[in-house]
Amino acid sequence: GESVGLHLPTLSVQEGDNSIINCAYSNSASDYFIWYKQESGKGPQFIIDIRSNMDKRQGQRVTVLLNKTVKHLSLQIAATQPGDSAVYFCAENAGGTSYGKLTFGQGTILTVHP
Amino acid sequence: GAGVSQSPSNKVTEKGKDVELRCDPISGHTALYWYRQSLGQGLEFLIYFQGNSAPDKSGLPSDRFSAERTGGSVSTLTIQRTQQEDSAVYLCASSRQGAFTEAFFGQGTRLTVV
């Protein structure tokens, strides 16, 4: 069945570095892709999303890149800060009859060292 | 309230007992979602409510699980005859109509079945 997974389970960076978190997906029908940040003891927090008709979208200090050819999604965080330390999940949605139903990846733990 | 509120925050129950988990969505949000997160795992879709439409129950793992949403606002997730494998964090989220990628999550209910 469809699945969304992450290449790296953990990522450690120094404060001020740029971080790149990767995600592979298998459902070619996916239309929406979303990144969430989850801090310990909290629910996931929306970061940024992108539709399948786009290949790049920028937010505040974050950029999401979508490569449909290889079914790859990435989240780039510029000038990473200790407050960025969290688990990052990618999620996808196929739209249509699956509207509202997100399939999440397993997550990447990002640790930012001061 | 300002965010999605879930209660209780923690619940310990004996195997075989029934439990009810409550979710108060953000005021005005017509869409409501339930997800389950097992330790160290991504989120697993359970059920999705949108306005007065029939809910998408495709993620409910067994007929022991049910959910309702009264008056288009508060939702209750009920698990009957709980099993140890039901132990997880149950997360509720809500969103504006048509904005499911920007769902706001509650902090979850940590369910432990002993």
PDB file of C-alpha atoms in Angstrom:
ATOM      1  CA  GLY A   1       0.000   0.000   0.000  1.00  0.00           C
ATOM      2  CA  GLU A   2       0.951   3.649  -0.031  1.00  0.00           C
ATOM      3  CA  SER A   3       3.544   4.774   2.449  1.00  0.00           C
ATOM      4  CA  VAL A   4       5.603   7.779   3.308  1.00  0.00           C
ATOM      5  CA  GLY A   5       9.002   7.286   4.846  1.00  0.00           C
ATOM      6  CA  LEU A   6      12.105   9.155   5.849  1.00  0.00           C
ATOM      7  CA  HIS A   7      15.676   8.467   4.801  1.00  0.00           C
ATOM      8  CA  LEU A   8      17.282   9.505   8.108  1.00  0.00           C
ATOM      9  CA  PRO A   9      15.819   8.921  11.531  1.00  0.00           C
ATOM     10  CA  THR A  10      18.107  11.456  13.266  1.00  0.00           C
ATOM     11  CA  LEU A  11      19.883  14.630  12.286  1.00  0.00           C
ATOM     12  CA  SER A  12      22.273  16.623  14.475  1.00  0.00           C
ATOM     13  CA  VAL A  13      23.395  20.103  13.471  1.00  0.00           C
ATOM     14  CA  GLN A  14      25.118  23.071  15.002  1.00  0.00           C
ATOM     15  CA  GLU A  15      23.204  26.241  15.707  1.00  0.00           C
ATOM     16  CA  GLY A  16      23.313  28.502  12.681  1.00  0.00           C
ATOM     17  CA  ASP A  17      23.768  25.686  10.178  1.00  0.00           C
ATOM     18  CA  ASN A  18      21.178  24.877   7.545  1.00  0.00           C
ATOM     19  CA  SER A  19      19.250  21.628   8.025  1.00  0.00           C
ATOM     20  CA  ILE A  20      17.792  19.387   5.351  1.00  0.00           C
ATOM     21  CA  ILE A  21      15.262  16.721   6.261  1.00  0.00           C
ATOM     22  CA  ASN A  22      14.291  14.241   3.580  1.00  0.00           C
ATOM     23  CA  CYS A  23      11.212  12.179   2.901  1.00  0.00           C
ATOM     24  CA  ALA A  24      10.347   9.580   0.268  1.00  0.00           C
ATOM     25  CA  TYR A  25       6.798   8.795  -0.741  1.00  0.00           C
ATOM     26  CA  SER A  26       5.386   5.997  -2.826  1.00  0.00           C
ATOM     27  CA  ASN A  27       1.892   7.146  -3.818  1.00  0.00           C
ATOM     28  CA  SER A  28       2.220   8.827  -7.186  1.00  0.00           C
ATOM     29  CA  ALA A  29      -1.381  10.048  -6.829  1.00  0.00           C
ATOM     30  CA  SER A  30      -0.515  12.185  -3.807  1.00  0.00           C
ATOM     31  CA  ASP A  31      -1.565  15.760  -4.372  1.00  0.00           C
ATOM     32  CA  TYR A  32      -0.701  17.477  -1.095  1.00  0.00           C
ATOM     33  CA  PHE A  33       2.447  17.255   0.981  1.00  0.00           C
ATOM     34  CA  ILE A  34       2.838  18.731   4.406  1.00  0.00           C
ATOM     35  CA  TRP A  35       5.604  19.085   6.968  1.00  0.00           C
ATOM     36  CA  TYR A  36       4.858  19.037  10.683  1.00  0.00           C
ATOM     37  CA  LYS A  37       7.042  19.740  13.701  1.00  0.00           C
ATOM     38  CA  GLN A  38       6.373  17.893  16.930  1.00  0.00           C
ATOM     39  CA  GLU A  39       7.987  18.901  20.191  1.00  0.00           C
ATOM     40  CA  SER A  40       8.050  16.564  23.142  1.00  0.00           C
ATOM     41  CA  GLY A  41       4.663  16.213  24.790  1.00  0.00           C
ATOM     42  CA  LYS A  42       2.879  18.293  22.185  1.00  0.00           C
ATOM     43  CA  GLY A  43       0.786  17.655  19.134  1.00  0.00           C
ATOM     44  CA  PRO A  44       2.225  18.183  15.655  1.00  0.00           C
ATOM     45  CA  GLN A  45       2.455  21.767  14.462  1.00  0.00           C
ATOM     46  CA  PHE A  46       1.956  22.697  10.815  1.00  0.00           C
ATOM     47  CA  ILE A  47       5.083  24.118   9.173  1.00  0.00           C
ATOM     48  CA  ILE A  48       4.495  24.332   5.452  1.00  0.00           C
ATOM     49  CA  ASP A  49       2.684  22.523   2.668  1.00  0.00           C
ATOM     50  CA  ILE A  50       3.052  22.140  -1.069  1.00  0.00           C
ATOM     51  CA  ARG A  51       0.803  20.875  -3.827  1.00  0.00           C
ATOM     52  CA  SER A  52       1.910  18.486  -6.496  1.00  0.00           C
ATOM     53  CA  ASN A  53       1.760  21.165  -9.200  1.00  0.00           C
ATOM     54  CA  MET A  54       4.628  22.991  -7.501  1.00  0.00           C
ATOM     55  CA  ASP A  55       8.265  22.035  -6.970  1.00  0.00           C
ATOM     56  CA  LYS A  56       9.262  24.623  -4.410  1.00  0.00           C
ATOM     57  CA  ARG A  57       7.622  26.704  -1.752  1.00  0.00           C
ATOM     58  CA  GLN A  58       9.206  29.043   0.765  1.00  0.00           C
ATOM     59  CA  GLY A  59       8.129  30.130   4.195  1.00  0.00           C
ATOM     60  CA  GLN A  60       9.836  31.861   7.040  1.00  0.00           C
ATOM     61  CA  ARG A  61      13.285  30.200   7.290  1.00  0.00           C
ATOM     62  CA  VAL A  62      11.861  27.064   5.693  1.00  0.00           C
ATOM     63  CA  THR A  63      11.728  25.813   2.146  1.00  0.00           C
ATOM     64  CA  VAL A  64       9.993  22.687   0.896  1.00  0.00           C
ATOM     65  CA  LEU A  65      11.177  21.038  -2.302  1.00  0.00           C
ATOM     66  CA  LEU A  66       9.162  18.452  -4.189  1.00  0.00           C
ATOM     67  CA  ASN A  67      10.661  16.162  -6.817  1.00  0.00           C
ATOM     68  CA  LYS A  68       7.838  14.133  -8.326  1.00  0.00           C
ATOM     69  CA  THR A  69      10.148  12.298 -10.685  1.00  0.00           C
ATOM     70  CA  VAL A  70      11.833  10.474  -7.822  1.00  0.00           C
ATOM     71  CA  LYS A  71       8.974  10.912  -5.336  1.00  0.00           C
ATOM     72  CA  HIS A  72      11.078  12.877  -2.910  1.00  0.00           C
ATOM     73  CA  LEU A  73      10.217  15.681  -0.533  1.00  0.00           C
ATOM     74  CA  SER A  74      12.606  17.759   1.541  1.00  0.00           C
ATOM     75  CA  LEU A  75      12.399  20.425   4.200  1.00  0.00           C
ATOM     76  CA  GLN A  76      15.190  22.936   4.430  1.00  0.00           C
ATOM     77  CA  ILE A  77      15.562  25.003   7.572  1.00  0.00           C
ATOM     78  CA  ALA A  78      17.850  28.004   7.323  1.00  0.00           C
ATOM     79  CA  ALA A  79      19.996  29.170  10.243  1.00  0.00           C
ATOM     80  CA  THR A  80      18.795  26.368  12.488  1.00  0.00           C
ATOM     81  CA  GLN A  81      18.143  27.354  16.085  1.00  0.00           C
ATOM     82  CA  PRO A  82      17.965  25.281  19.283  1.00  0.00           C
ATOM     83  CA  GLY A  83      14.210  25.891  19.275  1.00  0.00           C
ATOM     84  CA  ASP A  84      14.012  23.954  16.030  1.00  0.00           C
ATOM     85  CA  SER A  85      14.930  20.754  17.870  1.00  0.00           C
ATOM     86  CA  ALA A  86      11.950  18.441  17.478  1.00  0.00           C
ATOM     87  CA  VAL A  87      10.651  15.503  15.473  1.00  0.00           C
ATOM     88  CA  TYR A  88       9.735  16.420  11.918  1.00  0.00           C
ATOM     89  CA  PHE A  89       7.103  14.481  10.013  1.00  0.00           C
ATOM     90  CA  CYS A  90       6.206  14.586   6.373  1.00  0.00           C
ATOM     91  CA  ALA A  91       2.653  13.713   5.404  1.00  0.00           C
ATOM     92  CA  GLU A  92       0.835  13.261   2.145  1.00  0.00           C
ATOM     93  CA  ASN A  93      -2.708  13.251   0.909  1.00  0.00           C
ATOM     94  CA  ALA A  94      -4.097  11.905  -2.320  1.00  0.00           C
ATOM     95  CA  GLY A  95      -7.114  14.196  -2.453  1.00  0.00           C
ATOM     96  CA  GLY A  96     -10.320  12.929  -4.021  1.00  0.00           C
ATOM     97  CA  THR A  97     -12.010  10.344  -1.828  1.00  0.00           C
ATOM     98  CA  SER A  98      -9.014  10.524   0.518  1.00  0.00           C
ATOM     99  CA  TYR A  99      -9.647  14.205   1.195  1.00  0.00           C
ATOM    100  CA  GLY A 100      -8.798  14.993   4.801  1.00  0.00           C
ATOM    101  CA  LYS A 101      -6.873  11.772   5.350  1.00  0.00           C
ATOM    102  CA  LEU A 102      -3.152  12.260   5.838  1.00  0.00           C
ATOM    103  CA  THR A 103      -0.544   9.511   5.667  1.00  0.00           C
ATOM    104  CA  PHE A 104       2.431  10.320   7.869  1.00  0.00           C
ATOM    105  CA  GLY A 105       6.031   9.219   7.674  1.00  0.00           C
ATOM    106  CA  GLN A 106       7.908   7.858  10.664  1.00  0.00           C
ATOM    107  CA  GLY A 107       9.627  11.106  11.572  1.00  0.00           C
ATOM    108  CA  THR A 108      13.149  12.529  11.799  1.00  0.00           C
ATOM    109  CA  ILE A 109      14.598  13.697  15.074  1.00  0.00           C
ATOM    110  CA  LEU A 110      16.401  17.011  14.616  1.00  0.00           C
ATOM    111  CA  THR A 111      18.821  18.012  17.367  1.00  0.00           C
ATOM    112  CA  VAL A 112      20.375  21.453  17.261  1.00  0.00           C
ATOM    113  CA  HIS A 113      23.496  21.950  19.354  1.00  0.00           C
ATOM    114  CA  PRO A 114      24.243  25.456  20.665  1.00  0.00           C
TER     115      PRO A 114
ATOM    116  CA  GLY B   1     -10.551  28.215  23.724  1.00  0.00           C
ATOM    117  CA  ALA B   2      -7.611  29.273  21.610  1.00  0.00           C
ATOM    118  CA  GLY B   3      -6.603  25.801  20.537  1.00  0.00           C
ATOM    119  CA  VAL B   4      -7.783  22.229  20.267  1.00  0.00           C
ATOM    120  CA  SER B   5      -8.434  20.839  23.725  1.00  0.00           C
ATOM    121  CA  GLN B   6      -8.330  17.148  24.558  1.00  0.00           C
ATOM    122  CA  SER B   7      -9.273  15.392  27.752  1.00  0.00           C
ATOM    123  CA  PRO B   8      -8.117  13.587  29.688  1.00  0.00           C
ATOM    124  CA  SER B   9      -4.433  14.228  29.041  1.00  0.00           C
ATOM    125  CA  ASN B  10      -3.576  10.827  30.437  1.00  0.00           C
ATOM    126  CA  LYS B  11      -5.696   7.744  30.914  1.00  0.00           C
ATOM    127  CA  VAL B  12      -4.724   4.412  32.421  1.00  0.00           C
ATOM    128  CA  THR B  13      -7.275   1.679  32.045  1.00  0.00           C
ATOM    129  CA  GLU B  14      -7.497  -2.027  32.607  1.00  0.00           C
ATOM    130  CA  LYS B  15      -7.659  -4.374  29.679  1.00  0.00           C
ATOM    131  CA  GLY B  16     -11.253  -5.029  28.704  1.00  0.00           C
ATOM    132  CA  LYS B  17     -12.618  -1.713  29.970  1.00  0.00           C
ATOM    133  CA  ASP B  18     -14.214   0.910  27.719  1.00  0.00           C
ATOM    134  CA  VAL B  19     -12.733   4.405  27.440  1.00  0.00           C
ATOM    135  CA  GLU B  20     -13.968   7.715  26.067  1.00  0.00           C
ATOM    136  CA  LEU B  21     -11.626  10.396  24.810  1.00  0.00           C
ATOM    137  CA  ARG B  22     -12.890  13.908  24.264  1.00  0.00           C
ATOM    138  CA  CYS B  23     -11.902  16.592  21.766  1.00  0.00           C
ATOM    139  CA  ASP B  24     -12.980  20.237  21.725  1.00  0.00           C
ATOM    140  CA  PRO B  25     -12.000  21.718  18.356  1.00  0.00           C
ATOM    141  CA  ILE B  26     -11.194  25.320  17.615  1.00  0.00           C
ATOM    142  CA  SER B  27     -14.369  27.370  17.430  1.00  0.00           C
ATOM    143  CA  GLY B  28     -15.577  27.700  13.856  1.00  0.00           C
ATOM    144  CA  HIS B  29     -13.560  24.776  12.516  1.00  0.00           C
ATOM    145  CA  THR B  30     -15.864  22.488  10.581  1.00  0.00           C
ATOM    146  CA  ALA B  31     -13.399  19.658  10.075  1.00  0.00           C
ATOM    147  CA  LEU B  32     -12.215  17.365  12.861  1.00  0.00           C
ATOM    148  CA  TYR B  33      -9.724  14.506  12.720  1.00  0.00           C
ATOM    149  CA  TRP B  34      -8.587  11.736  15.018  1.00  0.00           C
ATOM    150  CA  TYR B  35      -5.131  10.192  14.716  1.00  0.00           C
ATOM    151  CA  ARG B  36      -3.235   7.670  16.800  1.00  0.00           C
ATOM    152  CA  GLN B  37       0.485   7.813  17.504  1.00  0.00           C
ATOM    153  CA  SER B  38       2.299   4.821  18.920  1.00  0.00           C
ATOM    154  CA  LEU B  39       5.626   5.269  20.688  1.00  0.00           C
ATOM    155  CA  GLY B  40       8.289   6.474  18.277  1.00  0.00           C
ATOM    156  CA  GLN B  41       5.950   6.202  15.311  1.00  0.00           C
ATOM    157  CA  GLY B  42       4.233   8.516  12.923  1.00  0.00           C
ATOM    158  CA  LEU B  43       0.579   9.347  13.110  1.00  0.00           C
ATOM    159  CA  GLU B  44      -2.040   6.851  11.964  1.00  0.00           C
ATOM    160  CA  PHE B  45      -5.302   8.218  10.582  1.00  0.00           C
ATOM    161  CA  LEU B  46      -8.443   7.030  12.358  1.00  0.00           C
ATOM    162  CA  ILE B  47     -11.469   9.118  11.343  1.00  0.00           C
ATOM    163  CA  TYR B  48     -12.385  12.440   9.748  1.00  0.00           C
ATOM    164  CA  PHE B  49     -15.516  14.566  10.197  1.00  0.00           C
ATOM    165  CA  GLN B  50     -16.436  17.380   7.820  1.00  0.00           C
ATOM    166  CA  GLY B  51     -19.532  19.401   8.566  1.00  0.00           C
ATOM    167  CA  ASN B  52     -22.705  17.380   8.151  1.00  0.00           C
ATOM    168  CA  SER B  53     -21.161  14.907   5.725  1.00  0.00           C
ATOM    169  CA  ALA B  54     -20.812  11.246   6.591  1.00  0.00           C
ATOM    170  CA  PRO B  55     -17.481  10.770   8.397  1.00  0.00           C
ATOM    171  CA  ASP B  56     -14.566   8.966   6.766  1.00  0.00           C
ATOM    172  CA  LYS B  57     -14.110   5.999   9.115  1.00  0.00           C
ATOM    173  CA  SER B  58     -11.663   4.143   6.922  1.00  0.00           C
ATOM    174  CA  GLY B  59      -8.833   4.342   9.469  1.00  0.00           C
ATOM    175  CA  LEU B  60     -10.624   2.813  12.447  1.00  0.00           C
ATOM    176  CA  PRO B  61      -8.657  -0.381  13.208  1.00  0.00           C
ATOM    177  CA  SER B  62     -11.578  -2.481  14.455  1.00  0.00           C
ATOM    178  CA  ASP B  63     -15.245  -2.321  15.364  1.00  0.00           C
ATOM    179  CA  ARG B  64     -14.191  -1.677  18.961  1.00  0.00           C
ATOM    180  CA  PHE B  65     -13.413   1.869  17.869  1.00  0.00           C
ATOM    181  CA  SER B  66     -16.110   4.446  17.223  1.00  0.00           C
ATOM    182  CA  ALA B  67     -16.385   8.211  17.205  1.00  0.00           C
ATOM    183  CA  GLU B  68     -19.113  10.756  17.112  1.00  0.00           C
ATOM    184  CA  ARG B  69     -19.312  14.468  16.776  1.00  0.00           C
ATOM    185  CA  THR B  70     -22.256  16.176  18.403  1.00  0.00           C
ATOM    186  CA  GLY B  71     -23.604  19.473  17.144  1.00  0.00           C
ATOM    187  CA  GLY B  72     -20.724  19.827  14.737  1.00  0.00           C
ATOM    188  CA  SER B  73     -18.342  20.640  17.569  1.00  0.00           C
ATOM    189  CA  VAL B  74     -17.189  18.326  20.370  1.00  0.00           C
ATOM    190  CA  SER B  75     -16.108  14.831  19.399  1.00  0.00           C
ATOM    191  CA  THR B  76     -15.776  11.669  21.454  1.00  0.00           C
ATOM    192  CA  LEU B  77     -13.631   8.701  20.487  1.00  0.00           C
ATOM    193  CA  THR B  78     -14.760   5.520  22.208  1.00  0.00           C
ATOM    194  CA  ILE B  79     -12.710   2.368  22.485  1.00  0.00           C
ATOM    195  CA  GLN B  80     -14.595  -0.660  23.763  1.00  0.00           C
ATOM    196  CA  ARG B  81     -12.989  -3.657  25.436  1.00  0.00           C
ATOM    197  CA  THR B  82      -9.558  -2.057  25.347  1.00  0.00           C
ATOM    198  CA  GLN B  83      -6.519  -4.162  24.493  1.00  0.00           C
ATOM    199  CA  GLN B  84      -2.863  -3.524  25.293  1.00  0.00           C
ATOM    200  CA  GLU B  85      -2.156  -2.751  21.645  1.00  0.00           C
ATOM    201  CA  ASP B  86      -4.550   0.197  21.941  1.00  0.00           C
ATOM    202  CA  SER B  87      -1.966   1.950  24.130  1.00  0.00           C
ATOM    203  CA  ALA B  88      -0.912   5.079  22.253  1.00  0.00           C
ATOM    204  CA  VAL B  89      -1.336   8.831  22.139  1.00  0.00           C
ATOM    205  CA  TYR B  90      -4.646   9.758  20.549  1.00  0.00           C
ATOM    206  CA  LEU B  91      -4.468  13.090  18.785  1.00  0.00           C
ATOM    207  CA  CYS B  92      -7.343  15.240  17.652  1.00  0.00           C
ATOM    208  CA  ALA B  93      -7.062  18.042  15.114  1.00  0.00           C
ATOM    209  CA  SER B  94      -9.405  20.554  13.553  1.00  0.00           C
ATOM    210  CA  SER B  95      -9.322  22.823  10.553  1.00  0.00           C
ATOM    211  CA  ARG B  96     -11.370  25.260   8.553  1.00  0.00           C
ATOM    212  CA  GLN B  97     -13.376  23.777   5.733  1.00  0.00           C
ATOM    213  CA  GLY B  98     -11.115  22.984   2.818  1.00  0.00           C
ATOM    214  CA  ALA B  99      -7.925  23.642   4.793  1.00  0.00           C
ATOM    215  CA  PHE B 100      -7.077  20.144   5.973  1.00  0.00           C
ATOM    216  CA  THR B 101      -3.383  20.654   5.326  1.00  0.00           C
ATOM    217  CA  GLU B 102      -3.382  23.349   7.999  1.00  0.00           C
ATOM    218  CA  ALA B 103      -4.950  21.298  10.737  1.00  0.00           C
ATOM    219  CA  PHE B 104      -4.299  22.343  14.316  1.00  0.00           C
ATOM    220  CA  PHE B 105      -3.563  19.484  16.682  1.00  0.00           C
ATOM    221  CA  GLY B 106      -4.345  19.124  20.351  1.00  0.00           C
ATOM    222  CA  GLN B 107      -1.762  17.809  22.795  1.00  0.00           C
ATOM    223  CA  GLY B 108      -3.297  14.376  22.751  1.00  0.00           C
ATOM    224  CA  THR B 109      -4.537  11.838  25.240  1.00  0.00           C
ATOM    225  CA  ARG B 110      -1.965   9.274  26.319  1.00  0.00           C
ATOM    226  CA  LEU B 111      -3.823   5.994  26.760  1.00  0.00           C
ATOM    227  CA  THR B 112      -2.182   3.155  28.638  1.00  0.00           C
ATOM    228  CA  VAL B 113      -3.942  -0.194  28.807  1.00  0.00           C
ATOM    229  CA  VAL B 114      -2.624  -2.420  31.588  1.00  0.00           C
TER     230      VAL B 114
END
